[in-house]
Amino acid sequence: MSDSLALGAGSPPASAQASPAVRWWRRSPYGLPLYALAIWGRCLVPLVLWFTLGKLGRFGLLVAGSELSHGSFRPWRLAAVMLIFIVMVMLGMVVTVGMLYSLRGALTEMRARRAAGEAGGDAGDPGHKEEPLLTGLGRSIIVFVAIYLAWGWHTADAREFADADMERYADQYDTYTAALLNSAVAPGAAPARPTPPDAGTNLVLDLKVAIAFTVLAVIARHVLSAIHQRKGGTGLSFGVAFCELAYTFYGAVLVFTFADGRSAWLEGRIATTWWNEHWAALEAALPGWRTAMEWLAGMRPHLMEALVVPLTWLTLAILVYGASSQDGRALIRGTPVEQAADAVERRTHRLTRQGAGLLFARSGLDRWPPVLNALRLTLRGGAPIFTVMCLCYMLLRVGMDYAERGAYYLIGTSHRQLEWELYQIPVHFGRELLFTTLALCLFAATFDVSATRQRAKRSVSADE
């Protein structure tokens, strides 16, 4: 990856880099909030359309998954419901990429690329055409899936999917509770336990069905990945991403089953008991250790939300706008560590490197290179850019929470339950719409300011 943020784009001549004067708030990190608001106002209509279409499609898939999960042949029904869940996840990814793509026309870096002959991310395109949406999707969807799974974003989607089924079939719990009470108070008869409700369990698969679909997903992912590496293409990218999600979600049943059995086995081992006792003794012997660990445990969610989450979304913005930051090699490019990595690669066997890569991925460390590389690219434009971006993101989160509370305060609480649930629908929709659109505009503005400042520095260096 070059120093430019354009994918595959070399540094054009200084004459080609010349561009009209850019307003200060488009190149200053301290004008980032104003620039994000300007982008938001200019691109509000396509952002709202993308968001609304995504919400409508998501609602339809939630209802379809809930309807399909109840009936005969339930294990196979749940396997089909999992496919609907995967489609819902990919729909959310497509909508996110589409919303970021709709902001391209408002970014200074995109106009500078087209003026310099880089075609706004399509370096080398003689027609100087805007990059199609499908091209950006094909480039970013596989990495988006990797980031999505690595950071555990699927837990929120799975919870929403199960909650939707539970809300639509909430009467099952009322019937179950009433049957329990009736059997408990029935005179002269042993209490009979009624059939428990199955609402909210539409993602809990049968083990044999999960094994069959996991094997199919693994084979399909291997075949499509091999073809994609040779030919590329948007369709193959979507196929690889879909199989990766299918392999993960169907295989989650196997992982949970194995983990439960392994934890039960490990708890009874003498070595585990010995380790737990000595670790507890060590914690008690070290003064302040327990207090420090409790403080870190309390601060960790806030640090992740304030620093890692915005960097992760910035990584996606960089990918959509034509830069690749998913490769760990890009993180060390141009540093002495790259030379050491090259030497290790030359002196080790291919199977050794593959095993080390597999261990790296299974330990969860593969989620950090994209985030760290996004930080590296952003800091090239100046450290204040990163600071202002994180500050604006957290202020936006807090502001949206207070705005939602203010809306509920205006609505009041003297309403029936059904009316209250109806009032919550537009409030939730409005909050998510404002937060999502403003946050994406903030990340797009961060990318643009950083790229514009780097382009200006390269222009000055070339002139000198």
mmCIF file of N, CA, C and O in Angstrom, residues 57-114:
data_model
loop_
_atom_site.group_PDB
_atom_site.id
_atom_site.type_symbol
_atom_site.label_atom_id
_atom_site.label_comp_id
_atom_site.label_asym_id
_atom_site.label_seq_id
_atom_site.Cartn_x
_atom_site.Cartn_y
_atom_site.Cartn_z
ATOM 1 N N GLY A 57 -36.044 -3.506 4.822
ATOM 2 C CA GLY A 57 -35.588 -4.859 4.517
ATOM 3 C C GLY A 57 -35.280 -5.662 5.768
ATOM 4 O O GLY A 57 -35.585 -6.860 5.850
ATOM 5 N N ARG A 58 -34.696 -5.011 6.759
ATOM 6 C CA ARG A 58 -34.382 -5.693 8.014
ATOM 7 C C ARG A 58 -35.663 -6.128 8.726
ATOM 8 O O ARG A 58 -35.744 -7.252 9.246
ATOM 9 N N PHE A 59 -36.678 -5.261 8.730
ATOM 10 C CA PHE A 59 -37.946 -5.617 9.364
ATOM 11 C C PHE A 59 -38.602 -6.803 8.654
ATOM 12 O O PHE A 59 -39.111 -7.719 9.303
ATOM 13 N N GLY A 60 -38.576 -6.795 7.322
ATOM 14 C CA GLY A 60 -39.150 -7.916 6.583
ATOM 15 C C GLY A 60 -38.445 -9.224 6.872
ATOM 16 O O GLY A 60 -39.097 -10.277 7.031
ATOM 17 N N LEU A 61 -37.126 -9.195 6.992
ATOM 18 C CA LEU A 61 -36.384 -10.417 7.292
ATOM 19 C C LEU A 61 -36.608 -10.875 8.729
ATOM 20 O O LEU A 61 -36.629 -12.089 8.998
ATOM 21 N N LEU A 62 -36.758 -9.937 9.664
ATOM 22 C CA LEU A 62 -37.074 -10.317 11.043
ATOM 23 C C LEU A 62 -38.415 -11.035 11.126
ATOM 24 O O LEU A 62 -38.555 -12.065 11.804
ATOM 25 N N VAL A 63 -39.416 -10.503 10.409
ATOM 26 C CA VAL A 63 -40.734 -11.130 10.411
ATOM 27 C C VAL A 63 -40.681 -12.492 9.718
ATOM 28 O O VAL A 63 -41.262 -13.480 10.189
ATOM 29 N N ALA A 64 -39.964 -12.573 8.600
ATOM 30 C CA ALA A 64 -39.860 -13.839 7.881
ATOM 31 C C ALA A 64 -39.171 -14.901 8.727
ATOM 32 O O ALA A 64 -39.596 -16.063 8.759
ATOM 33 N N GLY A 65 -38.116 -14.515 9.423
ATOM 34 C CA GLY A 65 -37.435 -15.476 10.289
ATOM 35 C C GLY A 65 -38.309 -15.961 11.431
ATOM 36 O O GLY A 65 -38.285 -17.138 11.805
ATOM 37 N N SER A 66 -39.097 -15.047 11.988
ATOM 38 C CA SER A 66 -39.992 -15.439 13.076
ATOM 39 C C SER A 66 -41.107 -16.361 12.582
ATOM 40 O O SER A 66 -41.457 -17.336 13.248
ATOM 41 N N GLU A 67 -41.669 -16.069 11.417
ATOM 42 C CA GLU A 67 -42.738 -16.897 10.883
ATOM 43 C C GLU A 67 -42.250 -18.292 10.510
ATOM 44 O O GLU A 67 -42.921 -19.290 10.746
ATOM 45 N N LEU A 68 -41.063 -18.358 9.919
ATOM 46 C CA LEU A 68 -40.562 -19.643 9.445
ATOM 47 C C LEU A 68 -40.115 -20.555 10.577
ATOM 48 O O LEU A 68 -40.100 -21.779 10.427
ATOM 49 N N SER A 69 -39.786 -19.996 11.718
ATOM 50 C CA SER A 69 -39.187 -20.811 12.781
ATOM 51 C C SER A 69 -40.183 -21.670 13.536
ATOM 52 O O SER A 69 -39.764 -22.519 14.326
ATOM 53 N N HIS A 70 -41.480 -21.489 13.327
ATOM 54 C CA HIS A 70 -42.482 -22.243 14.085
ATOM 55 C C HIS A 70 -43.268 -23.151 13.144
ATOM 56 O O HIS A 70 -43.751 -22.712 12.092
ATOM 57 N N GLY A 71 -43.365 -24.418 13.514
ATOM 58 C CA GLY A 71 -44.100 -25.371 12.706
ATOM 59 C C GLY A 71 -43.436 -26.739 12.740
ATOM 60 O O GLY A 71 -42.542 -27.022 13.557
ATOM 61 N N SER A 72 -43.879 -27.608 11.853
ATOM 62 C CA SER A 72 -43.310 -28.957 11.781
ATOM 63 C C SER A 72 -41.899 -28.911 11.200
ATOM 64 O O SER A 72 -41.497 -27.926 10.573
ATOM 65 N N PHE A 73 -41.169 -30.026 11.419
ATOM 66 C CA PHE A 73 -39.768 -30.136 10.968
ATOM 67 C C PHE A 73 -38.950 -28.944 11.468
ATOM 68 O O PHE A 73 -38.230 -28.293 10.714
ATOM 69 N N ARG A 74 -39.082 -28.643 12.749
ATOM 70 C CA ARG A 74 -38.454 -27.445 13.311
ATOM 71 C C ARG A 74 -36.933 -27.412 13.142
ATOM 72 O O ARG A 74 -36.378 -26.347 12.838
ATOM 73 N N PRO A 75 -36.182 -28.520 13.322
ATOM 74 C CA PRO A 75 -34.732 -28.421 13.127
ATOM 75 C C PRO A 75 -34.340 -27.913 11.747
ATOM 76 O O PRO A 75 -33.408 -27.107 11.613
ATOM 77 N N TRP A 76 -35.049 -28.364 10.708
ATOM 78 C CA TRP A 76 -34.721 -27.900 9.361
ATOM 79 C C TRP A 76 -35.248 -26.490 9.123
ATOM 80 O O TRP A 76 -34.670 -25.729 8.337
ATOM 81 N N ARG A 77 -36.345 -26.154 9.774
ATOM 82 C CA ARG A 77 -36.826 -24.779 9.689
ATOM 83 C C ARG A 77 -35.791 -23.803 10.267
ATOM 84 O O ARG A 77 -35.538 -22.739 9.705
ATOM 85 N N LEU A 78 -35.206 -24.180 11.393
ATOM 86 C CA LEU A 78 -34.220 -23.298 12.021
ATOM 87 C C LEU A 78 -32.967 -23.157 11.159
ATOM 88 O O LEU A 78 -32.311 -22.110 11.176
ATOM 89 N N ALA A 79 -32.617 -24.208 10.413
ATOM 90 C CA ALA A 79 -31.487 -24.089 9.494
ATOM 91 C C ALA A 79 -31.779 -23.054 8.417
ATOM 92 O O ALA A 79 -30.900 -22.254 8.034
ATOM 93 N N ALA A 80 -33.027 -23.021 7.913
ATOM 94 C CA ALA A 80 -33.405 -22.003 6.938
ATOM 95 C C ALA A 80 -33.488 -20.621 7.581
ATOM 96 O O ALA A 80 -33.170 -19.612 6.944
ATOM 97 N N VAL A 81 -33.900 -20.570 8.846
ATOM 98 C CA VAL A 81 -33.948 -19.284 9.552
ATOM 99 C C VAL A 81 -32.545 -18.701 9.693
ATOM 100 O O VAL A 81 -32.347 -17.483 9.595
ATOM 101 N N MET A 82 -31.566 -19.549 9.904
ATOM 102 C CA MET A 82 -30.190 -19.069 9.995
ATOM 103 C C MET A 82 -29.746 -18.430 8.686
ATOM 104 O O MET A 82 -29.017 -17.426 8.681
ATOM 105 N N LEU A 83 -30.176 -18.990 7.560
ATOM 106 C CA LEU A 83 -29.870 -18.366 6.270
ATOM 107 C C LEU A 83 -30.508 -16.988 6.163
ATOM 108 O O LEU A 83 -29.898 -16.048 5.632
ATOM 109 N N ILE A 84 -31.727 -16.848 6.666
ATOM 110 C CA ILE A 84 -32.373 -15.531 6.670
ATOM 111 C C ILE A 84 -31.592 -14.558 7.540
ATOM 112 O O ILE A 84 -31.418 -13.376 7.191
ATOM 113 N N PHE A 85 -31.103 -15.033 8.665
ATOM 114 C CA PHE A 85 -30.292 -14.184 9.538
ATOM 115 C C PHE A 85 -29.018 -13.729 8.835
ATOM 116 O O PHE A 85 -28.606 -12.561 8.956
ATOM 117 N N ILE A 86 -28.387 -14.624 8.090
ATOM 118 C CA ILE A 86 -27.173 -14.258 7.364
ATOM 119 C C ILE A 86 -27.485 -13.212 6.298
ATOM 120 O O ILE A 86 -26.721 -12.245 6.106
ATOM 121 N N VAL A 87 -28.607 -13.374 5.605
ATOM 122 C CA VAL A 87 -29.014 -12.379 4.613
ATOM 123 C C VAL A 87 -29.257 -11.027 5.287
ATOM 124 O O VAL A 87 -28.900 -9.969 4.742
ATOM 125 N N MET A 88 -29.845 -11.038 6.466
ATOM 126 C CA MET A 88 -30.079 -9.788 7.188
ATOM 127 C C MET A 88 -28.766 -9.108 7.554
ATOM 128 O O MET A 88 -28.626 -7.879 7.448
ATOM 129 N N VAL A 89 -27.790 -9.892 7.991
ATOM 130 C CA VAL A 89 -26.480 -9.322 8.326
ATOM 131 C C VAL A 89 -25.830 -8.705 7.091
ATOM 132 O O VAL A 89 -25.301 -7.584 7.138
ATOM 133 N N MET A 90 -25.870 -9.411 5.967
ATOM 134 C CA MET A 90 -25.252 -8.894 4.754
ATOM 135 C C MET A 90 -26.010 -7.677 4.226
ATOM 136 O O MET A 90 -25.406 -6.763 3.654
ATOM 137 N N LEU A 91 -27.324 -7.647 4.415
ATOM 138 C CA LEU A 91 -28.081 -6.459 4.029
ATOM 139 C C LEU A 91 -27.605 -5.238 4.813
ATOM 140 O O LEU A 91 -27.450 -4.145 4.245
ATOM 141 N N GLY A 92 -27.368 -5.406 6.109
ATOM 142 C CA GLY A 92 -26.848 -4.302 6.905
ATOM 143 C C GLY A 92 -25.489 -3.835 6.411
ATOM 144 O O GLY A 92 -25.203 -2.624 6.384
ATOM 145 N N MET A 93 -24.640 -4.768 5.985
ATOM 146 C CA MET A 93 -23.329 -4.389 5.451
ATOM 147 C C MET A 93 -23.468 -3.630 4.140
ATOM 148 O O MET A 93 -22.786 -2.614 3.912
ATOM 149 N N VAL A 94 -24.343 -4.099 3.257
ATOM 150 C CA VAL A 94 -24.540 -3.428 1.976
ATOM 151 C C VAL A 94 -25.070 -2.013 2.183
ATOM 152 O O VAL A 94 -24.631 -1.060 1.526
ATOM 153 N N VAL A 95 -26.005 -1.859 3.117
ATOM 154 C CA VAL A 95 -26.562 -0.526 3.395
ATOM 155 C C VAL A 95 -25.485 0.397 3.955
ATOM 156 O O VAL A 95 -25.396 1.568 3.566
ATOM 157 N N THR A 96 -24.645 -0.111 4.848
ATOM 158 C CA THR A 96 -23.567 0.718 5.405
ATOM 159 C C THR A 96 -22.600 1.161 4.324
ATOM 160 O O THR A 96 -22.218 2.345 4.255
ATOM 161 N N VAL A 97 -22.184 0.237 3.462
ATOM 162 C CA VAL A 97 -21.283 0.596 2.364
ATOM 163 C C VAL A 97 -21.976 1.576 1.412
ATOM 164 O O VAL A 97 -21.358 2.527 0.920
ATOM 165 N N GLY A 98 -23.267 1.359 1.137
ATOM 166 C CA GLY A 98 -23.991 2.273 0.276
ATOM 167 C C GLY A 98 -24.090 3.666 0.850
ATOM 168 O O GLY A 98 -23.973 4.670 0.113
ATOM 169 N N MET A 99 -24.289 3.792 2.145
ATOM 170 C CA MET A 99 -24.343 5.107 2.776
ATOM 171 C C MET A 99 -22.989 5.809 2.706
ATOM 172 O O MET A 99 -22.915 7.014 2.427
ATOM 173 N N LEU A 100 -21.915 5.075 2.947
ATOM 174 C CA LEU A 100 -20.583 5.672 2.807
ATOM 175 C C LEU A 100 -20.300 6.049 1.359
ATOM 176 O O LEU A 100 -19.693 7.087 1.076
ATOM 177 N N TYR A 101 -20.743 5.209 0.430
ATOM 178 C CA TYR A 101 -20.520 5.486 -0.987
ATOM 179 C C TYR A 101 -21.255 6.749 -1.419
ATOM 180 O O TYR A 101 -20.762 7.512 -2.256
ATOM 181 N N SER A 102 -22.447 6.997 -0.861
ATOM 182 C CA SER A 102 -23.223 8.174 -1.254
ATOM 183 C C SER A 102 -22.571 9.476 -0.823
ATOM 184 O O SER A 102 -22.975 10.553 -1.281
ATOM 185 N N LEU A 103 -21.557 9.409 0.052
ATOM 186 C CA LEU A 103 -20.864 10.612 0.500
ATOM 187 C C LEU A 103 -19.659 10.967 -0.362
ATOM 188 O O LEU A 103 -19.024 12.005 -0.136
ATOM 189 N N ARG A 104 -19.328 10.128 -1.340
ATOM 190 C CA ARG A 104 -18.109 10.336 -2.130
ATOM 191 C C ARG A 104 -18.093 11.691 -2.827
ATOM 192 O O ARG A 104 -17.066 12.370 -2.875
ATOM 193 N N GLY A 105 -19.237 12.094 -3.384
ATOM 194 C CA GLY A 105 -19.275 13.341 -4.137
ATOM 195 C C GLY A 105 -19.018 14.580 -3.312
ATOM 196 O O GLY A 105 -18.669 15.637 -3.875
ATOM 197 N N ALA A 106 -19.164 14.498 -1.988
ATOM 198 C CA ALA A 106 -18.956 15.663 -1.135
ATOM 199 C C ALA A 106 -17.546 15.742 -0.569
ATOM 200 O O ALA A 106 -17.230 16.700 0.143
ATOM 201 N N LEU A 107 -16.684 14.780 -0.887
ATOM 202 C CA LEU A 107 -15.348 14.738 -0.310
ATOM 203 C C LEU A 107 -14.331 15.405 -1.225
ATOM 204 O O LEU A 107 -14.313 15.180 -2.437
ATOM 205 N N THR A 108 -13.483 16.209 -0.640
ATOM 206 C CA THR A 108 -12.443 16.904 -1.399
ATOM 207 C C THR A 108 -11.440 15.929 -1.997
ATOM 208 O O THR A 108 -10.973 16.112 -3.132
ATOM 209 N N GLU A 109 -11.097 14.882 -1.278
ATOM 210 C CA GLU A 109 -10.114 13.912 -1.762
ATOM 211 C C GLU A 109 -10.597 13.218 -3.021
ATOM 212 O O GLU A 109 -9.813 12.963 -3.944
ATOM 213 N N MET A 110 -11.891 12.912 -3.098
ATOM 214 C CA MET A 110 -12.423 12.256 -4.297
ATOM 215 C C MET A 110 -12.307 13.173 -5.515
ATOM 216 O O MET A 110 -11.936 12.733 -6.605
ATOM 217 N N ARG A 111 -12.622 14.447 -5.336
ATOM 218 C CA ARG A 111 -12.499 15.392 -6.457
ATOM 219 C C ARG A 111 -11.048 15.580 -6.847
ATOM 220 O O ARG A 111 -10.719 15.712 -8.039
ATOM 221 N N ALA A 112 -10.145 15.593 -5.862
ATOM 222 C CA ALA A 112 -8.723 15.732 -6.166
ATOM 223 C C ALA A 112 -8.199 14.518 -6.920
ATOM 224 O O ALA A 112 -7.375 14.646 -7.830
ATOM 225 N N ARG A 113 -8.683 13.339 -6.578
ATOM 226 C CA ARG A 113 -8.252 12.138 -7.290
ATOM 227 C C ARG A 113 -8.696 12.182 -8.743
ATOM 228 O O ARG A 113 -7.934 11.844 -9.654
ATOM 229 N N ARG A 114 -9.948 12.569 -8.974
ATOM 230 C CA ARG A 114 -10.432 12.635 -10.350
ATOM 231 C C ARG A 114 -9.685 13.697 -11.143
ATOM 232 O O ARG A 114 -9.362 13.501 -12.313
#
